[in-house]
Amino acid sequence: MSQPPVFDAGFARQFEELLRWRRDVRRFKRDPVPAELIETLLTQTKLSPSVGHAQPWRWIPVAEPARRAAVQESFSRCNADALASYDGERAALYARLKLEGLREAPVQFAVFSDHGTARGHGLGTTTMPEMLDYSVVAAITQFWLSARVHGLGVGWVSILDPREITRALDVPAQWKLVAYLCVGWPEEDCDRPELVRAGWETGG
Amino acid sequence: MSQPPVFDAGFARQFEELLRWRRDVRRFKRDPVPAELIETLLTQTKLSPSVGHAQPWRWIPVAEPARRAAVQESFSRCNADALASYDGERAALYARLKLEGLREAPVQFAVFSDHGTARGHGLGTTTMPEMLDYSVVAAITQFWLSARVHGLGVGWVSILDPREITRALDVPAQWKLVAYLCVGWPEEDCDRPELVRAGWETGG
């Protein structure tokens, strides 16, 4: 064990800036992202907390055109259904939102929770089995912040049918889809959520 | 909008140190935590990502002795059941683990996901309703890191019956328990998970 680090007031201020400038990004440049940077970020995710130290996260890169097309089709269907559920002004506003960067983001991941893992020996999941999925969300949250440290944007797309994504990616039956992530260089940096700027929801 | 921050290599290194030294803490000093620090951390959680910008997290401080006793009783019952599910060496190992700091941690929160919130207008939750709970987990993860920046430890206790905790805290019926958190000054700092040091699970 090395010496515990001390985080001073300067670091605390910068850390708060990091939280303030992390965005859910939907507008990406098409410039490639160095593979080593993605590797560094994925290695860092192993530092995330997980129930029983089970590390149930499974990061599946989605790069093949056929697989990306399947994801885009699932989004189109689910987004059309979602739009149909709104009326009037709210529907018009929804129709104007850009909710994903599936066509532009150079790096994409489907992130699963492995319900079949033996790691962790079930510790902490008996009364709250959802803890496995929550561990995956914690890792994604840390990945999101780590990416922003390096200027990379992440967008979490949930307007998808998990069954369609799981089928398209041909993963083990015990893996549950937790997130679909778009990763790349953002077109712009901003300290306000896009849904606030677009008038969908208030800030604060 | 102010100027976007630039995070240099020095910050990136310190940020990785933060990830490396964040622990799930079960051994707390009983020293009080300044209320202003907790307030600062809770204010920062509003910078967390949430589906539809719904901000569905509800942080309920648990301080009254009767409520803390109800949580401790729930843990004792659930932990005895968990112990009974293991055999031989694994059971002996489980029995030796310290899995919570419910008696020592000066600050404790039950964190709920408000399934009844109107915020977000349902955006992003139609096909994946669990996104509301995941948003709460993201906020907890950021809180955990923010706390560690200030030297504070956080322990997530999931060996509890969510129905018992929800009943003891008398919260609205549409709130779902996501986490019970112990917060305080850790007895020690370490860069290795306690479950790895105790031999429950391997590192990496």
Short mmCIF file of C-alpha atoms in Angstrom, two decimals:
data_model
loop_
_atom_site.label_atom_id
_atom_site.label_comp_id
_atom_site.label_asym_id
_atom_site.label_seq_id
_atom_site.Cartn_x
_atom_site.Cartn_y
_atom_site.Cartn_z
CA MET A 1 0.00 0.00 0.00
CA SER A 2 1.33 3.41 -0.93
CA GLN A 3 0.62 6.61 0.98
CA PRO A 4 -3.01 7.80 0.92
CA PRO A 5 -3.40 10.81 -1.37
CA VAL A 6 -4.50 14.17 -0.02
CA PHE A 7 -6.94 16.05 -2.20
CA ASP A 8 -6.53 19.77 -1.66
CA ALA A 9 -9.00 22.62 -2.17
CA GLY A 10 -7.72 23.15 -5.71
CA PHE A 11 -8.48 19.57 -6.65
CA ALA A 12 -11.89 19.78 -4.98
CA ARG A 13 -12.72 22.84 -7.09
CA GLN A 14 -11.57 21.14 -10.29
CA PHE A 15 -13.52 18.00 -9.38
CA GLU A 16 -16.67 20.08 -9.00
CA GLU A 17 -15.95 21.63 -12.42
CA LEU A 18 -15.72 18.10 -13.81
CA LEU A 19 -19.17 17.27 -12.40
CA ARG A 20 -20.53 20.56 -13.75
CA TRP A 21 -19.20 20.04 -17.30
CA ARG A 22 -20.04 16.36 -17.69
CA ARG A 23 -22.84 16.19 -20.25
CA ASP A 24 -25.05 13.57 -21.80
CA VAL A 25 -23.69 14.11 -25.31
CA ARG A 26 -25.72 13.56 -28.47
CA ARG A 27 -23.71 15.69 -30.93
CA PHE A 28 -20.37 14.11 -31.76
CA LYS A 29 -17.58 14.91 -34.18
CA ARG A 30 -16.73 11.94 -36.35
CA ASP A 31 -12.99 12.14 -35.53
CA PRO A 32 -11.62 8.82 -34.29
CA VAL A 33 -10.79 8.22 -30.64
CA PRO A 34 -7.37 6.64 -29.92
CA ALA A 35 -7.79 2.98 -29.00
CA GLU A 36 -5.29 3.39 -26.14
CA LEU A 37 -7.46 6.06 -24.53
CA ILE A 38 -10.50 3.77 -24.60
CA GLU A 39 -8.34 0.99 -23.19
CA THR A 40 -7.18 3.26 -20.36
CA LEU A 41 -10.78 4.20 -19.53
CA LEU A 42 -11.94 0.57 -19.56
CA THR A 43 -9.04 -0.43 -17.31
CA GLN A 44 -10.06 2.32 -14.88
CA THR A 45 -13.61 0.97 -14.66
CA LYS A 46 -12.20 -1.93 -12.64
CA LEU A 47 -11.71 0.59 -9.82
CA SER A 48 -15.49 1.00 -9.57
CA PRO A 49 -17.41 -0.27 -6.56
CA SER A 50 -19.38 -3.49 -7.02
CA VAL A 51 -21.49 -5.59 -4.71
CA GLY A 52 -19.43 -8.45 -3.25
CA HIS A 53 -16.61 -7.22 -5.53
CA ALA A 54 -18.49 -9.15 -8.23
CA GLN A 55 -17.48 -6.75 -11.04
CA PRO A 56 -20.50 -7.89 -13.09
CA TRP A 57 -20.03 -5.30 -15.87
CA ARG A 58 -19.55 -6.59 -19.41
CA TRP A 59 -18.54 -3.95 -21.98
CA ILE A 60 -19.33 -5.05 -25.53
CA PRO A 61 -17.97 -2.79 -28.28
CA VAL A 62 -20.47 -2.31 -31.10
CA ALA A 63 -18.66 -1.52 -34.32
CA GLU A 64 -19.99 -3.76 -37.11
CA PRO A 65 -22.34 -1.86 -39.46
CA ALA A 66 -25.05 -4.54 -39.23
CA ARG A 67 -25.07 -4.33 -35.44
CA ARG A 68 -25.10 -0.55 -35.43
CA ALA A 69 -27.97 -0.62 -37.92
CA ALA A 70 -29.95 -2.93 -35.61
CA VAL A 71 -29.45 -0.48 -32.74
CA GLN A 72 -30.51 2.48 -34.90
CA GLU A 73 -33.62 0.63 -36.02
CA SER A 74 -34.54 -0.20 -32.44
CA PHE A 75 -34.10 3.46 -31.50
CA SER A 76 -36.26 4.61 -34.44
CA ARG A 77 -39.09 2.31 -33.49
CA CYS A 78 -38.97 3.11 -29.76
CA ASN A 79 -38.62 6.83 -30.39
CA ALA A 80 -41.64 6.87 -32.71
CA ASP A 81 -43.65 5.08 -30.00
CA ALA A 82 -42.44 7.58 -27.40
CA LEU A 83 -43.36 10.54 -29.60
CA ALA A 84 -46.84 9.10 -30.08
CA SER A 85 -47.34 9.10 -26.31
CA TYR A 86 -47.12 12.92 -26.11
CA ASP A 87 -49.71 15.49 -27.16
CA GLY A 88 -49.71 19.05 -28.44
CA GLU A 89 -46.83 21.32 -27.43
CA ARG A 90 -45.03 18.56 -25.57
CA ALA A 91 -45.13 16.32 -28.66
CA ALA A 92 -43.82 19.15 -30.85
CA LEU A 93 -41.02 19.76 -28.36
CA TYR A 94 -40.17 16.04 -28.17
CA ALA A 95 -40.01 15.83 -31.97
CA ARG A 96 -37.38 18.60 -32.02
CA LEU A 97 -35.05 16.94 -29.48
CA LYS A 98 -31.88 15.21 -30.60
CA LEU A 99 -31.71 12.26 -28.24
CA GLU A 100 -28.78 10.19 -29.53
CA GLY A 101 -25.62 10.26 -31.59
CA LEU A 102 -25.89 6.71 -32.91
CA ARG A 103 -24.86 7.67 -36.45
CA GLU A 104 -21.94 9.89 -35.51
CA ALA A 105 -20.31 8.49 -32.36
CA PRO A 106 -17.13 6.65 -33.39
CA VAL A 107 -17.09 4.37 -30.32
CA GLN A 108 -20.16 2.60 -28.99
CA PHE A 109 -20.69 0.10 -26.20
CA ALA A 110 -23.53 -2.02 -24.99
CA VAL A 111 -22.98 -2.56 -21.28
CA PHE A 112 -24.49 -5.62 -19.64
CA SER A 113 -24.88 -6.95 -16.11
CA ASP A 114 -23.83 -10.60 -15.85
CA HIS A 115 -26.46 -12.26 -13.68
CA GLY A 116 -24.64 -15.56 -14.06
CA THR A 117 -21.31 -14.49 -12.58
CA ALA A 118 -19.85 -16.59 -9.77
CA ARG A 119 -17.75 -13.65 -8.59
CA GLY A 120 -18.94 -12.08 -5.37
CA HIS A 121 -20.50 -15.36 -4.17
CA GLY A 122 -23.87 -13.64 -3.94
CA LEU A 123 -22.77 -11.33 -1.13
CA GLY A 124 -25.13 -8.38 -0.77
CA THR A 125 -27.59 -9.48 -3.46
CA THR A 126 -29.98 -11.77 -1.57
CA THR A 127 -32.53 -9.16 -0.53
CA MET A 128 -31.56 -6.64 -3.23
CA PRO A 129 -30.66 -8.60 -6.39
CA GLU A 130 -30.73 -5.33 -8.34
CA MET A 131 -27.37 -4.55 -6.70
CA LEU A 132 -25.62 -6.32 -9.59
CA ASP A 133 -27.18 -3.92 -12.09
CA TYR A 134 -26.48 -0.98 -9.80
CA SER A 135 -22.80 -1.99 -9.74
CA VAL A 136 -22.77 -1.73 -13.52
CA VAL A 137 -24.35 1.73 -13.33
CA ALA A 138 -21.66 2.83 -10.86
CA ALA A 139 -18.96 1.70 -13.32
CA ILE A 140 -20.68 3.54 -16.17
CA THR A 141 -20.89 6.70 -14.05
CA GLN A 142 -17.18 6.54 -13.30
CA PHE A 143 -16.39 5.83 -16.98
CA TRP A 144 -18.48 8.88 -17.89
CA LEU A 145 -16.47 11.14 -15.58
CA SER A 146 -13.14 9.60 -16.62
CA ALA A 147 -14.02 10.18 -20.26
CA ARG A 148 -14.81 13.85 -19.56
CA VAL A 149 -11.46 14.29 -17.83
CA HIS A 150 -9.94 13.50 -21.24
CA GLY A 151 -12.41 15.72 -23.12
CA LEU A 152 -14.44 12.77 -24.39
CA GLY A 153 -18.22 12.87 -24.41
CA VAL A 154 -20.56 10.05 -23.47
CA GLY A 155 -24.25 9.73 -24.31
CA TRP A 156 -26.48 7.12 -22.65
CA VAL A 157 -29.26 5.95 -24.98
CA SER A 158 -32.19 4.26 -23.23
CA ILE A 159 -34.83 4.67 -25.96
CA LEU A 160 -34.17 1.13 -27.14
CA ASP A 161 -35.81 -2.26 -26.76
CA PRO A 162 -33.37 -4.23 -24.56
CA ARG A 163 -34.55 -7.52 -26.11
CA GLU A 164 -33.71 -6.30 -29.61
CA ILE A 165 -30.25 -5.10 -28.56
CA THR A 166 -29.50 -8.29 -26.67
CA ARG A 167 -30.56 -10.39 -29.67
CA ALA A 168 -28.56 -8.31 -32.15
CA LEU A 169 -25.40 -8.66 -30.06
CA ASP A 170 -25.75 -12.39 -29.42
CA VAL A 171 -24.69 -12.28 -25.76
CA PRO A 172 -25.24 -14.98 -23.11
CA ALA A 173 -28.82 -15.34 -21.92
CA GLN A 174 -27.92 -14.33 -18.35
CA TRP A 175 -26.64 -10.91 -19.38
CA LYS A 176 -29.05 -8.03 -18.84
CA LEU A 177 -28.66 -4.83 -20.89
CA VAL A 178 -28.02 -1.88 -18.58
CA ALA A 179 -26.90 0.81 -21.02
CA TYR A 180 -26.06 1.65 -24.59
CA LEU A 181 -23.31 4.26 -24.72
CA CYS A 182 -22.14 6.54 -27.52
CA VAL A 183 -18.59 7.81 -27.02
CA GLY A 184 -16.65 10.42 -28.98
CA TRP A 185 -15.42 14.00 -29.16
CA PRO A 186 -18.32 16.37 -28.45
CA GLU A 187 -19.19 19.08 -30.96
CA GLU A 188 -19.24 21.57 -28.09
CA ASP A 189 -18.72 21.79 -24.34
CA CYS A 190 -21.43 23.19 -22.13
CA ASP A 191 -22.21 23.46 -18.44
CA ARG A 192 -25.98 23.17 -18.90
CA PRO A 193 -27.85 19.95 -19.70
CA GLU A 194 -29.15 19.82 -23.26
CA LEU A 195 -32.69 19.01 -22.05
CA VAL A 196 -32.65 22.24 -20.02
CA ARG A 197 -31.37 24.30 -22.95
CA ALA A 198 -34.05 22.75 -25.18
CA GLY A 199 -36.81 23.65 -22.70
CA TRP A 200 -37.79 20.06 -21.92
CA GLU A 201 -37.11 20.40 -18.20
CA THR A 202 -36.04 23.15 -15.82
CA GLY A 203 -32.51 23.39 -14.43
CA GLY A 204 -31.42 22.95 -10.84
CA MET B 1 -21.77 29.95 -19.83
CA SER B 2 -18.22 30.28 -18.60
CA GLN B 3 -15.14 28.90 -20.36
CA PRO B 4 -14.90 25.11 -20.53
CA PRO B 5 -12.30 23.81 -18.08
CA VAL B 6 -9.21 21.98 -19.30
CA PHE B 7 -8.21 18.99 -17.22
CA ASP B 8 -4.46 18.49 -17.49
CA ALA B 9 -2.38 15.34 -16.99
CA GLY B 10 -1.84 16.21 -13.34
CA PHE B 11 -5.57 16.33 -12.70
CA ALA B 12 -6.08 13.09 -14.63
CA ARG B 13 -3.51 11.38 -12.40
CA GLN B 14 -5.13 12.70 -9.24
CA PHE B 15 -8.55 11.69 -10.51
CA GLU B 16 -7.31 8.14 -11.01
CA GLU B 17 -5.93 8.23 -7.46
CA LEU B 18 -9.40 9.25 -6.28
CA LEU B 19 -10.94 6.23 -8.02
CA ARG B 20 -8.22 3.99 -6.58
CA TRP B 21 -8.69 5.16 -2.99
CA ARG B 22 -12.47 5.27 -2.91
CA ARG B 23 -13.57 2.46 -0.63
CA ASP B 24 -16.78 0.89 0.58
CA VAL B 25 -16.21 1.83 4.22
CA ARG B 26 -17.51 -0.19 7.14
CA ARG B 27 -15.15 1.05 9.88
CA PHE B 28 -15.92 4.62 10.89
CA LYS B 29 -14.66 6.94 13.59
CA ARG B 30 -17.50 8.39 15.61
CA ASP B 31 -16.30 12.00 15.13
CA PRO B 32 -19.05 14.25 13.82
CA VAL B 33 -19.12 15.44 10.21
CA PRO B 34 -19.73 19.18 9.70
CA ALA B 35 -23.30 19.77 8.49
CA GLU B 36 -22.03 22.27 5.89
CA LEU B 37 -19.86 19.59 4.29
CA ILE B 38 -22.82 17.23 3.95
CA GLU B 39 -24.85 20.12 2.55
CA THR B 40 -22.13 20.85 -0.03
CA LEU B 41 -22.05 17.19 -1.09
CA LEU B 42 -25.85 17.00 -1.39
CA THR B 43 -25.90 20.20 -3.45
CA GLN B 44 -23.29 18.68 -5.78
CA THR B 45 -25.46 15.60 -6.38
CA LYS B 46 -27.74 17.84 -8.46
CA LEU B 47 -24.95 17.85 -11.07
CA SER B 48 -25.48 14.11 -11.60
CA PRO B 49 -26.94 12.78 -14.84
CA SER B 50 -30.57 11.68 -14.76
CA VAL B 51 -32.93 10.32 -17.37
CA GLY B 52 -35.04 13.13 -18.83
CA HIS B 53 -33.35 15.40 -16.25
CA ALA B 54 -35.90 13.89 -13.85
CA GLN B 55 -33.58 14.07 -10.81
CA PRO B 56 -35.60 11.32 -9.09
CA TRP B 57 -33.23 10.94 -6.14
CA ARG B 58 -34.63 11.50 -2.64
CA TRP B 59 -32.06 11.63 0.14
CA ILE B 60 -33.60 10.92 3.55
CA PRO B 61 -31.32 11.47 6.54
CA VAL B 62 -31.72 8.76 9.16
CA ALA B 63 -30.77 10.11 12.58
CA GLU B 64 -33.50 9.20 15.08
CA PRO B 65 -32.46 6.33 17.35
CA ALA B 66 -35.70 4.39 16.71
CA ARG B 67 -35.19 4.55 12.96
CA ARG B 68 -31.55 3.56 13.20
CA ALA B 69 -32.54 0.65 15.42
CA ALA B 70 -35.06 -0.53 12.81
CA VAL B 71 -32.33 -0.48 10.16
CA GLN B 72 -29.92 -2.39 12.41
CA GLU B 73 -32.58 -5.00 13.14
CA SER B 74 -33.31 -5.44 9.47
CA PHE B 75 -29.60 -5.89 8.79
CA SER B 76 -29.25 -8.45 11.60
CA ARG B 77 -32.11 -10.55 10.27
CA CYS B 78 -31.00 -10.39 6.64
CA ASN B 79 -27.38 -11.03 7.53
CA ALA B 80 -28.28 -14.12 9.57
CA ASP B 81 -30.27 -15.43 6.59
CA ALA B 82 -27.35 -14.74 4.27
CA LEU B 83 -24.91 -16.50 6.59
CA ALA B 84 -27.21 -19.53 6.69
CA SER B 85 -27.02 -19.77 2.88
CA TYR B 86 -23.25 -20.49 2.94
CA ASP B 87 -21.51 -23.73 3.93
CA GLY B 88 -18.18 -24.73 5.43
CA GLU B 89 -15.19 -22.46 4.84
CA ARG B 90 -17.26 -19.90 2.96
CA ALA B 91 -19.70 -19.63 5.87
CA ALA B 92 -16.83 -19.22 8.33
CA LEU B 93 -15.34 -16.52 6.14
CA TYR B 94 -18.70 -14.74 5.79
CA ALA B 95 -19.17 -14.78 9.55
CA ARG B 96 -15.84 -12.95 10.00
CA LEU B 97 -16.67 -10.11 7.59
CA LYS B 98 -17.63 -6.68 8.85
CA LEU B 99 -20.24 -5.61 6.32
CA GLU B 100 -21.61 -2.35 7.71
CA GLY B 101 -20.93 0.56 10.02
CA LEU B 102 -24.53 1.11 11.10
CA ARG B 103 -23.65 1.62 14.77
CA GLU B 104 -20.69 3.95 14.22
CA ALA B 105 -21.37 6.08 11.14
CA PRO B 106 -22.45 9.54 12.32
CA VAL B 107 -24.37 10.36 9.12
CA GLN B 108 -26.73 7.94 7.42
CA PHE B 109 -29.04 8.25 4.44
CA ALA B 110 -31.70 6.12 2.86
CA VAL B 111 -31.76 7.03 -0.82
CA PHE B 112 -34.95 6.48 -2.78
CA SER B 113 -36.03 6.67 -6.40
CA ASP B 114 -39.27 8.62 -6.81
CA HIS B 115 -41.33 6.65 -9.30
CA GLY B 116 -44.10 9.22 -8.99
CA THR B 117 -42.12 12.25 -10.10
CA ALA B 118 -43.55 14.37 -12.91
CA ARG B 119 -40.09 15.73 -13.70
CA GLY B 120 -38.61 14.40 -16.92
CA HIS B 121 -42.05 13.82 -18.46
CA GLY B 122 -41.22 10.14 -18.86
CA LEU B 123 -38.48 10.80 -21.40
CA GLY B 124 -36.20 7.78 -21.78
CA THR B 125 -38.09 5.52 -19.38
CA THR B 126 -40.74 3.90 -21.59
CA THR B 127 -38.77 0.85 -22.69
CA MET B 128 -36.33 0.96 -19.76
CA PRO B 129 -38.25 2.13 -16.67
CA GLU B 130 -35.28 1.10 -14.53
CA MET B 131 -33.54 4.26 -15.82
CA LEU B 132 -35.07 6.21 -12.91
CA ASP B 133 -33.35 3.92 -10.41
CA TYR B 134 -30.14 4.00 -12.43
CA SER B 135 -30.20 7.81 -12.24
CA VAL B 136 -30.26 7.53 -8.46
CA VAL B 137 -27.30 5.13 -8.56
CA ALA B 138 -25.36 7.62 -10.71
CA ALA B 139 -25.99 10.34 -8.11
CA ILE B 140 -24.89 8.03 -5.30
CA THR B 141 -21.70 7.16 -7.22
CA GLN B 142 -20.86 10.84 -7.67
CA PHE B 143 -21.66 11.52 -4.00
CA TRP B 144 -19.31 8.68 -3.05
CA LEU B 145 -16.44 10.18 -5.05
CA SER B 146 -17.19 13.73 -3.84
CA ALA B 147 -17.15 12.49 -0.25
CA ARG B 148 -13.75 10.83 -0.77
CA VAL B 149 -12.34 14.08 -2.17
CA HIS B 150 -13.02 15.52 1.28
CA GLY B 151 -11.66 12.45 3.09
CA LEU B 152 -15.11 11.16 3.98
CA GLY B 153 -15.96 7.48 3.69
CA VAL B 154 -19.19 6.01 2.38
CA GLY B 155 -20.48 2.49 2.89
CA TRP B 156 -23.41 1.09 0.87
CA VAL B 157 -25.43 -1.42 2.88
CA SER B 158 -27.65 -3.73 0.79
CA ILE B 159 -28.13 -6.55 3.30
CA LEU B 160 -31.49 -5.08 4.31
CA ASP B 161 -35.13 -5.77 3.57
CA PRO B 162 -36.23 -2.77 1.45
CA ARG B 163 -39.84 -3.17 2.67
CA GLU B 164 -38.74 -2.90 6.30
CA ILE B 165 -36.63 0.20 5.64
CA THR B 166 -39.38 1.85 3.61
CA ARG B 167 -41.91 1.17 6.36
CA ALA B 168 -39.61 2.42 9.14
CA LEU B 169 -38.99 5.70 7.31
CA ASP B 170 -42.61 6.35 6.41
CA VAL B 171 -41.95 7.58 2.87
CA PRO B 172 -44.47 7.90 0.01
CA ALA B 173 -45.60 4.62 -1.52
CA GLN B 174 -44.11 5.47 -4.91
CA TRP B 175 -40.58 5.77 -3.56
CA LYS B 176 -38.35 2.75 -4.11
CA LEU B 177 -35.35 2.17 -1.84
CA VAL B 178 -32.15 2.18 -3.89
CA ALA B 179 -29.47 2.40 -1.20
CA TYR B 180 -28.75 2.77 2.48
CA LEU B 181 -25.56 4.77 3.02
CA CYS B 182 -23.30 5.12 6.05
CA VAL B 183 -21.15 8.25 5.94
CA GLY B 184 -18.31 9.33 8.21
CA TRP B 185 -14.56 9.59 8.73
CA PRO B 186 -12.96 6.23 7.94
CA GLU B 187 -10.76 4.53 10.54
CA GLU B 188 -8.14 4.03 7.84
CA ASP B 189 -7.48 4.73 4.17
CA CYS B 190 -6.61 1.90 1.82
CA ASP B 191 -6.22 1.32 -1.90
CA ARG B 192 -7.50 -2.28 -1.77
CA PRO B 193 -11.14 -3.31 -1.34
CA GLU B 194 -11.89 -4.74 2.09
CA LEU B 195 -13.44 -7.88 0.54
CA VAL B 196 -10.16 -8.54 -1.28
CA ARG B 197 -8.10 -8.02 1.87
CA ALA B 198 -10.43 -10.36 3.76
CA GLY B 199 -10.05 -13.09 1.13
CA TRP B 200 -13.70 -13.05 0.04
CA GLU B 201 -12.88 -12.25 -3.59
CA THR B 202 -9.75 -11.76 -5.68
CA GLY B 203 -8.53 -8.33 -6.75
CA GLY B 204 -8.37 -6.94 -10.24
#
